[in-house]
Short mmCIF file of C-alpha atoms and ligand atoms in Angstrom, two decimals:
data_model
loop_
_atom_site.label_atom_id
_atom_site.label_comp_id
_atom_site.label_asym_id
_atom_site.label_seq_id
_atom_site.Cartn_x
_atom_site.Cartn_y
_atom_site.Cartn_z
CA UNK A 10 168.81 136.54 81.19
CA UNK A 11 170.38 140.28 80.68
CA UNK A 12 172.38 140.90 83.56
CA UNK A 13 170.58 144.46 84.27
CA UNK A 14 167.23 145.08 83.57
CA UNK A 15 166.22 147.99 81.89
CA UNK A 16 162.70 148.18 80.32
CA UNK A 17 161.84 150.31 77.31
CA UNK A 18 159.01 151.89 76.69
CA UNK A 19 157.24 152.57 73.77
CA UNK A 20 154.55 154.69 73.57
CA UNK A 21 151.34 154.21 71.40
CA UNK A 22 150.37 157.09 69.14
CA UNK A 23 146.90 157.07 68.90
CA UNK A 24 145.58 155.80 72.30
CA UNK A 25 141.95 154.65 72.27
CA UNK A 26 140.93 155.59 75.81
CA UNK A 27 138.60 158.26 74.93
CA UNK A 28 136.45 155.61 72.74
CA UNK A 29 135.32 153.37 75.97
CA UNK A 30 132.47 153.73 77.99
CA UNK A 31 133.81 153.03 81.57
CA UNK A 32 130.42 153.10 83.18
CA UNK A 33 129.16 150.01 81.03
CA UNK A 34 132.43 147.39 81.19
CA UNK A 35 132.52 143.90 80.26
CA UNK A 36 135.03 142.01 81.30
CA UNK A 37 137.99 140.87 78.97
CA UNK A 38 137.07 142.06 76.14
CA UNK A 39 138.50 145.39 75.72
CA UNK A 40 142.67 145.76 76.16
CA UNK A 41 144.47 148.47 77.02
CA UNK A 42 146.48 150.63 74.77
CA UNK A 43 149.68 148.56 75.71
CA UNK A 44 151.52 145.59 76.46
CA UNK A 45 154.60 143.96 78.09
CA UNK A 46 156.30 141.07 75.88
CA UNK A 47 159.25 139.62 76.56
CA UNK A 48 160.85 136.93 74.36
CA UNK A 49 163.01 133.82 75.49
CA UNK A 50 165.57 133.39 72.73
CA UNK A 51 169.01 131.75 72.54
CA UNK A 52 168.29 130.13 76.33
CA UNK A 53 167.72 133.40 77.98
CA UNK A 54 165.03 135.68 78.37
CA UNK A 55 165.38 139.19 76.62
CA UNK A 56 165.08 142.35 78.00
CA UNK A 57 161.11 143.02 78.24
CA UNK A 58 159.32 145.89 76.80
CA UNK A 59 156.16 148.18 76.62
CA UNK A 60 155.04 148.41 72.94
CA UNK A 61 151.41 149.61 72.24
CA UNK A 62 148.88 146.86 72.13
CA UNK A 63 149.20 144.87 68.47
CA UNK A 64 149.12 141.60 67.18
CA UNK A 65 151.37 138.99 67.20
CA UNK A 66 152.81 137.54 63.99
CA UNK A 67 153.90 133.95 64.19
CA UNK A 68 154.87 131.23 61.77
CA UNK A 69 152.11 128.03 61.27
CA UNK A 70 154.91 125.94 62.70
CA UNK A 71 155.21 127.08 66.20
CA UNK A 72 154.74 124.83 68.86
CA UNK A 73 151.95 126.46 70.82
CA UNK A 74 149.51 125.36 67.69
CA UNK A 75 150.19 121.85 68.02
CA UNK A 76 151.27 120.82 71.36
CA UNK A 77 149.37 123.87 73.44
CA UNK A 78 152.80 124.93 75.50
CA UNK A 79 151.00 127.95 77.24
CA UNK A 80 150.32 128.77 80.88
CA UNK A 81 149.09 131.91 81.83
CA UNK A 82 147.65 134.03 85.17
CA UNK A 83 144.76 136.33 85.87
CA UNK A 84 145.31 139.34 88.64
CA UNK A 85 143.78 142.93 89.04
CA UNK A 86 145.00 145.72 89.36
CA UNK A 87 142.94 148.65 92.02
CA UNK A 88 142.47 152.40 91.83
CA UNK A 89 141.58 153.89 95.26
CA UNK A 90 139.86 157.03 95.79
CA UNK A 91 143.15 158.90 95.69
CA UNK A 92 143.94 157.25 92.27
CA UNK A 93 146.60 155.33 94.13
CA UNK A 94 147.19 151.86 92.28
CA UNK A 95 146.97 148.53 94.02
CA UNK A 96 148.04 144.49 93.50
CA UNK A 97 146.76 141.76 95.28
CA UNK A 98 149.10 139.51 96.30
CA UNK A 99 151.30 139.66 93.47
CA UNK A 100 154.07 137.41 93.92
CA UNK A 101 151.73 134.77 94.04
CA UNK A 102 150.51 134.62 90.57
CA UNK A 103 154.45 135.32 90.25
CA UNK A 104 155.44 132.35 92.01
CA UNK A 105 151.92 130.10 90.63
CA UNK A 106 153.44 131.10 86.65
CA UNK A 107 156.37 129.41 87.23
CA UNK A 108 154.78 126.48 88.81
CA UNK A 109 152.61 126.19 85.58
CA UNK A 110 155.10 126.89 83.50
CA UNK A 111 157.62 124.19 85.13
CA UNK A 112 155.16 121.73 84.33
CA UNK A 113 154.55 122.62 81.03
CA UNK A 114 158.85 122.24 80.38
CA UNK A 115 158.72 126.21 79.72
CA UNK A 116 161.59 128.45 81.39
CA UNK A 117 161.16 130.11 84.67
CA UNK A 118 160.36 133.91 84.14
CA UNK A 119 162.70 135.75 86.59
CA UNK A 120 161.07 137.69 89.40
CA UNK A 121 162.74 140.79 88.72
CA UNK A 122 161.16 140.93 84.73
CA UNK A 123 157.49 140.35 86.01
CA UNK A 124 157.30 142.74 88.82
CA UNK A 125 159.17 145.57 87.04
CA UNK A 126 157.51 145.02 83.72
CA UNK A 127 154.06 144.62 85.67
CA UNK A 128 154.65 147.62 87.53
CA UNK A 129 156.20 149.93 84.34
CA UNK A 130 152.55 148.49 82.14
CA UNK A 131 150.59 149.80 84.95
CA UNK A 132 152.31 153.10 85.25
CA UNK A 133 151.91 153.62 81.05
CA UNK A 134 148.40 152.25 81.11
CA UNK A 135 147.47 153.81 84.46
CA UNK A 136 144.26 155.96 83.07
CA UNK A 137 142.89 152.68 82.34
CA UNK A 138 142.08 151.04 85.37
CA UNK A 139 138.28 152.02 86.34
CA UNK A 140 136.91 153.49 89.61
CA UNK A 141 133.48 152.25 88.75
CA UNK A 142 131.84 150.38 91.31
CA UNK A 143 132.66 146.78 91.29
CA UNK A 144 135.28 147.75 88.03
CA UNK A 145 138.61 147.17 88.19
CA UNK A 146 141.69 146.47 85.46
CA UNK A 147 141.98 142.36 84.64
CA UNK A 148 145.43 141.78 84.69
CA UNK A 149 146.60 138.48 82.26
CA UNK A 150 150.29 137.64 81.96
CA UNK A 151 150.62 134.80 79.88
CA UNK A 152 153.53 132.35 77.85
CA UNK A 153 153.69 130.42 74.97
CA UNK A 154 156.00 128.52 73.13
CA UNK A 155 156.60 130.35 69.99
CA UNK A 156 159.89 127.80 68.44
CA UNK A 157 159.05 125.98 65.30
CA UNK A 158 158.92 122.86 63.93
CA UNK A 159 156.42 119.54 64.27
CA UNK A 160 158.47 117.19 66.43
CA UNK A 161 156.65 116.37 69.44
CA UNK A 162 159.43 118.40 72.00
CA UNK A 163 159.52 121.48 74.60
CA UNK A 164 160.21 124.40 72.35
CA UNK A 165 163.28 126.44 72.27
CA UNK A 166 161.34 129.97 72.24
CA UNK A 167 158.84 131.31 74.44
CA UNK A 168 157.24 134.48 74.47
CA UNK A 169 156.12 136.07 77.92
CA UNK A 170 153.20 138.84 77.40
CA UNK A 171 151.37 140.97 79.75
CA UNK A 172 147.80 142.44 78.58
CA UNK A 173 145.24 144.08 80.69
CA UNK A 174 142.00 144.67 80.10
CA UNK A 175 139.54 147.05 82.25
CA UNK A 176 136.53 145.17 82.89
CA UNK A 177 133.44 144.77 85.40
CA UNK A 178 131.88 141.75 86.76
CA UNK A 179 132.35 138.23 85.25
CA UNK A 180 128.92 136.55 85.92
CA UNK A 181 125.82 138.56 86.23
CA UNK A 182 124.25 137.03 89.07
CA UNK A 183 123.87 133.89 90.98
CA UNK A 184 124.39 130.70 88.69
CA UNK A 185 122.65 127.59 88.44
CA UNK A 186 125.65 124.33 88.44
CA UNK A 187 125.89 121.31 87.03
CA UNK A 188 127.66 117.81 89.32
CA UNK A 189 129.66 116.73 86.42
CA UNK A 190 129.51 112.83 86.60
CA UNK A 191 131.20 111.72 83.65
CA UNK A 192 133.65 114.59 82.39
CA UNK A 193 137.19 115.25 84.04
CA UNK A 194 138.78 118.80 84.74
CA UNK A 195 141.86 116.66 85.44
CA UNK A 196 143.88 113.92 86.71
CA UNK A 197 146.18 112.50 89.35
CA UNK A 198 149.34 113.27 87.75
CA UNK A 199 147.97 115.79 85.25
CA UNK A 200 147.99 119.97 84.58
CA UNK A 201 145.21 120.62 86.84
CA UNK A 202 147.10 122.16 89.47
CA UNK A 203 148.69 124.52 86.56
CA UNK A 204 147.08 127.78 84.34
CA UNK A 205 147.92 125.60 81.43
CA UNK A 206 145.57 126.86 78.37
CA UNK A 207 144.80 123.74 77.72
CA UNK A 208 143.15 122.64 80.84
CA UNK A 209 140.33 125.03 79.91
CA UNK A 210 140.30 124.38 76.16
CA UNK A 211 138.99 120.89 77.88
CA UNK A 212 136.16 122.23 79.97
CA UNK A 213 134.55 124.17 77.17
CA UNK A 214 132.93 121.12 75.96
CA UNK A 215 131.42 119.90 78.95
CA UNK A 216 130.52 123.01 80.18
CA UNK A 217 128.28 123.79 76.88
CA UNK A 218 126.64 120.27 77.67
CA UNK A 219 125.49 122.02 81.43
CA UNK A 220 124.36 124.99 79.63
CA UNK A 221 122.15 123.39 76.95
CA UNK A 222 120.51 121.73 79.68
CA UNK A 223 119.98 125.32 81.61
CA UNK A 224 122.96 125.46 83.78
CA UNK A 225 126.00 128.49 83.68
CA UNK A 226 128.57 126.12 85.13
CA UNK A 227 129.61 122.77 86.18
CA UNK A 228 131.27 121.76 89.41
CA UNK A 229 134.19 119.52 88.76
CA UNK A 230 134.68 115.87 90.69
CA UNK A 231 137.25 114.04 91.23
CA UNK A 232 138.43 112.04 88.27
CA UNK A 233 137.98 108.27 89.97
CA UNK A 234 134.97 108.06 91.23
CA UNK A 235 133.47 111.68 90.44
CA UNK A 236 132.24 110.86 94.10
CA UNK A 237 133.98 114.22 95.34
CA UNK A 238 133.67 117.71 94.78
CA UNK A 239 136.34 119.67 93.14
CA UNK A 240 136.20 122.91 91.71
CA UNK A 241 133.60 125.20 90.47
CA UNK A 242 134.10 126.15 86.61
CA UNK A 243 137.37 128.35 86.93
CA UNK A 244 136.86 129.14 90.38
CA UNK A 245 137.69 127.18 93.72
CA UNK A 246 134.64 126.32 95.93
CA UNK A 247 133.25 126.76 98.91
CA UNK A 248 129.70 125.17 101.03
CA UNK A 249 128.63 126.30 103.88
CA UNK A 250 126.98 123.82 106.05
CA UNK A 251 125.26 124.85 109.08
CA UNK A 252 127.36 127.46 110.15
CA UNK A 253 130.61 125.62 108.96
CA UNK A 254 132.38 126.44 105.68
CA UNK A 255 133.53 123.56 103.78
CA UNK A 256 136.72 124.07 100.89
CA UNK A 257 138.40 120.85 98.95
CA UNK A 258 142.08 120.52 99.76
CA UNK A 259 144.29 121.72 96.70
CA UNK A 260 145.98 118.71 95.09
CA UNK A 261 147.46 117.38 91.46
CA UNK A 262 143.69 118.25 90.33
CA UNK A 263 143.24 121.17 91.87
CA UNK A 264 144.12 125.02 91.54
CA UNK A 265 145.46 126.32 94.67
CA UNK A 266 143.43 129.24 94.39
CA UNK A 267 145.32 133.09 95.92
CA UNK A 268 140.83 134.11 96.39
CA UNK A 269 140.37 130.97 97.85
CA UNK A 270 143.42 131.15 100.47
CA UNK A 271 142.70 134.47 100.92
CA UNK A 272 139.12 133.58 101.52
CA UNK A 273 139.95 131.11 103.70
CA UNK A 274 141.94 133.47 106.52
CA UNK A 275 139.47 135.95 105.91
CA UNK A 276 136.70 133.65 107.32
CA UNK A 277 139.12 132.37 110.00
CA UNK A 278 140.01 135.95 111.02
CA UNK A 279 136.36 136.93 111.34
CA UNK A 280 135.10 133.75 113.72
CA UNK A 281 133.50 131.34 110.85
CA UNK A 282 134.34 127.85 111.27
CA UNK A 283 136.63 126.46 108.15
CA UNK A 284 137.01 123.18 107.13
CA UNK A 285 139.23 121.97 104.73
CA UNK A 286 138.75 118.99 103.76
CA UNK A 287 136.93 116.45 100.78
CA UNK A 288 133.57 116.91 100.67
CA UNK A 289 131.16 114.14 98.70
CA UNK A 290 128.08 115.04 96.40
CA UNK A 291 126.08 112.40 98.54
CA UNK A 292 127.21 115.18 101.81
CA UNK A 293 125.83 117.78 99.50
CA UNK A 294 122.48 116.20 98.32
CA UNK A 295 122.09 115.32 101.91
CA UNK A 296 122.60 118.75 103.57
CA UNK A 297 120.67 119.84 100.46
CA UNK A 298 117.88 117.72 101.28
CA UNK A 299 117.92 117.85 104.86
CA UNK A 300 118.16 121.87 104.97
CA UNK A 301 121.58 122.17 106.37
CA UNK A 302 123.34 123.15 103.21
CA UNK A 303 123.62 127.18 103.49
CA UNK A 304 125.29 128.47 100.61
CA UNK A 305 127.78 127.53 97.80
CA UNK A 306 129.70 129.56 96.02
CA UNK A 307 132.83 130.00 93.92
CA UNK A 308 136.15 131.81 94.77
CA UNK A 309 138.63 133.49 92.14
CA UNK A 310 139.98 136.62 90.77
CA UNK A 311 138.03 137.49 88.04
CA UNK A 312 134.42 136.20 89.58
CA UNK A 313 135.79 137.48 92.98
CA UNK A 314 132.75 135.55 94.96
CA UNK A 315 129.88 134.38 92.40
CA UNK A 316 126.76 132.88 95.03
CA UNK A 317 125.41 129.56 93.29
CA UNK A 318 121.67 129.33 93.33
CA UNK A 319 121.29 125.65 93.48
CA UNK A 320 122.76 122.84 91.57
CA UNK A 321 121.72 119.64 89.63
CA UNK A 322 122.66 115.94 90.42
CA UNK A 323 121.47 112.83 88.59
CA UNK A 324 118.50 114.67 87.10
CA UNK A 325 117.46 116.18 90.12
CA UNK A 326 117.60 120.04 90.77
CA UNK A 327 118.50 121.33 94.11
CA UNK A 328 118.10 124.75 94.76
CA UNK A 329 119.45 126.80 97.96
CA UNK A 330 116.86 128.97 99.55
CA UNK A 331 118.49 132.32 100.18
CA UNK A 332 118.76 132.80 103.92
CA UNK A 333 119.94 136.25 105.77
CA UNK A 334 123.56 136.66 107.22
CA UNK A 335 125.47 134.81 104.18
CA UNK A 336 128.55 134.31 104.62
CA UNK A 337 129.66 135.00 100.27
CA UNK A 338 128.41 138.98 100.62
CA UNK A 339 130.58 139.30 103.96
CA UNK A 340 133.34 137.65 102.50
CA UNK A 341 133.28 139.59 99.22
CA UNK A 342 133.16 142.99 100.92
CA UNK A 343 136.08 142.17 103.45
CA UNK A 344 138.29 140.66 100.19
CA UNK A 345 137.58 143.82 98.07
CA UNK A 346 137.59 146.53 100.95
CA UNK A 347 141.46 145.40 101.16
CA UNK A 348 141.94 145.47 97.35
CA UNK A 349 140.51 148.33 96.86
CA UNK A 350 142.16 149.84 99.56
CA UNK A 351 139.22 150.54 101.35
CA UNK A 352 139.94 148.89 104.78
CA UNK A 353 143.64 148.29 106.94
CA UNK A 354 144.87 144.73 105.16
CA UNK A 355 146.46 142.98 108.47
CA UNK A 356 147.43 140.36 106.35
CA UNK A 357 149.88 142.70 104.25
CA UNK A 358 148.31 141.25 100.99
CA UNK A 359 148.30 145.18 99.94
CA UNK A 360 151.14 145.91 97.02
CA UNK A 361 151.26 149.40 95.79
CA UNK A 362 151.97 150.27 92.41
CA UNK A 363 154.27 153.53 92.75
N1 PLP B 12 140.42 127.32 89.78
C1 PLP B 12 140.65 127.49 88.47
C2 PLP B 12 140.58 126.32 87.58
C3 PLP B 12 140.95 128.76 87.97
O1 PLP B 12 141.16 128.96 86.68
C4 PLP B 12 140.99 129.86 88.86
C5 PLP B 12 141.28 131.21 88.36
O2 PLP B 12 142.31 131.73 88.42
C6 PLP B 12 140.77 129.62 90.22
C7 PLP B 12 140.48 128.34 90.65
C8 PLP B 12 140.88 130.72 91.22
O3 PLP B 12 142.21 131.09 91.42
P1 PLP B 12 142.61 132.56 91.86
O4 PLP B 12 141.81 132.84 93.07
O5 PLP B 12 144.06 132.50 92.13
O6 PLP B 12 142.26 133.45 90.73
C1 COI B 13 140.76 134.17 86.97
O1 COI B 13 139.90 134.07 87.84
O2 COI B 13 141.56 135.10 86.93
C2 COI B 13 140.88 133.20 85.90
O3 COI B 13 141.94 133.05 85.38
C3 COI B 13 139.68 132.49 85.49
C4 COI B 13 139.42 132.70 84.09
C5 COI B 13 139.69 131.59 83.18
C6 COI B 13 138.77 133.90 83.60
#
């Protein structure tokens, strides 16, 4: 690593800003006109820099094709009403990197290179984060081994890249899930806790399984037994049971979730019972069946909160009537009136991008 830390800047010449329609976003699929990327070469990371938003060249023979050595992160960046900028918790998806990327035997990114290069992106690309209702700029740092050759090893070069992408809501509405009962997310031992590419490379095919058969999503069990309830698609999960809200622990399998810790105080702070703890489908068809079961829903950064409609186990359809006072719309607007800067953040989650 360069001992001080200065990043350059390199300016785009024909910015494409005025060619997007900010009122009608979807999400991820339009970048900004720049990009961070730092390379790791010679056993040290390089100084990063802000080059407008191009492709990458790389030879056939780099190790990210065959052996998938990538881990990456998903944040958001916030424009308030006074068009100050805003983070969410940053150095967690700082800190949550370099526990993927440990596991994935890539280097550490130092602390110094991802805030400052974060921060310098966001002050370039700045006219690109939205103020549109429910809009807001989709943050995705990512690495990947970029050394050649087809021996079966940890690379010797990485590159680190930063691209952001203004974008609006992830799902549309409330989705119908799937109980996955044969399929694994993950493993004792495995990636699962880790942003590793490859974990959702994996759920693809499964997931298209739930849709042909009229679902949006699946809910992930535990690998043994598929007896408990995991995760919901790339979110965390939540079900609220009588008045009690119900979370799996985080574990090997499991992402620890910054919306679902966040989530979790929130509810804490504002009187709701929390539980976290396993929970088993047979609990769930049980409340489902008996009435208790309230809501589900799922918990990340780019979803935010996305309310699940009902779900399907062993054939059988369950579907969650919709009852007043849910807890996922209260939840979403306390999470979101801090990000957005739109309500005091006690918890000092709050990061301002000056
Ligand atoms: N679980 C998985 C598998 C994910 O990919 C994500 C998304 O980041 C989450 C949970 C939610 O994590 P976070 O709230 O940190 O975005
Ligand atoms: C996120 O919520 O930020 C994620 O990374 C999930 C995703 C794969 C879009």
């Amino acid at each position: 690593m360069a001992e001080t830390l200065t990043i350059k800047v390199e300016k785009t010449q024909q910015s494409k800003i005025n060619s997007i329609d900010f009122n009608n976003l979807p999400f991820g699929q339009i970048c900004t006109d720049h990009m961070l990327v730092c390379d790791y070469i010679d056993g040290a990371w390089q100084q990063p820099t802000v080059v407008p938003y191009q492709n990458i060249s790389l030879d056939p023979a780099a190790k990210i094709f065959h052996y998938g050595q990538s881990v990456f992160e998903g944040m958001k960046a916030y424009k308030d009403q006074d068009e100050k900028v805003w983070l969410f918790r940053p150095l967690d998806n700082y800190n949550r990197i370099n526990i993927s990327a440990k596991r994935l035997a890539i280097p550490e990114f130092p602390e110094n290179y991802f805030m400052e290069g974060l921060k310098t992106l966001l002050q370039v690309d700045k006219d690109w984060i939205p103020t549109t209702e429910g809009s807001s700029l989709y943050i995705r740092p990512f690495v990947f081994a970029t050394g050649v050759g087809f021996h079966a090893s940890p690379s010797s070069n990485y590159k680190f890249v930063i691209a952001c992408s203004p974008s609006g809501a992830y799902f549309g509405g409330k989705v119908k899930v799937l109980i996955e009962q044969t399929y694994s997310r993950s493993a004792n031992g495995g990636v699962g806790y880790a942003k590793a590419g490859g974990n959702y490379a994996g759920q693809f095919y499964p997931t298209q399984l739930a849709i042909d058969k009229g679902y949006q999503q699946v809910i992930w069990t535990d690998d043994t037994t598929h007896e408990f309830i995991e995760e919901a698609g790339a979110m965390n999960i939540f079900i609220r049971i009588n008045d009690t809200l119900i979370t799996a622990p985080t574990s090997d399998r499991i992402l620890d979730g910054i919306t679902r810790k966040s989530i979790i105080a929130i509810a804490e702070d504002s009187g709701i019972n929390v539980e976290v703890r396993k929970i088993s489908v047979k609990e769930l068809v049980e409340s489902a069946k008996n009435g208790s079961l309230k809501e589900m829903f799922g918990a990340g950064t780019a979803a935010v909160i996305s309310p699940i409609a009902g779900f399907g186990f062993d054939g059988t359809d369950y579907d969650i009537p919709e009852i007043e006072d849910r807890y996922a719309p209260l939840l979403k607007k306390k999470i979101t009136d801090i990000q957005y800067n739109r309500a005091s953040d006690k918890f000092g989650w709050r990061f301002e991008v000056k």
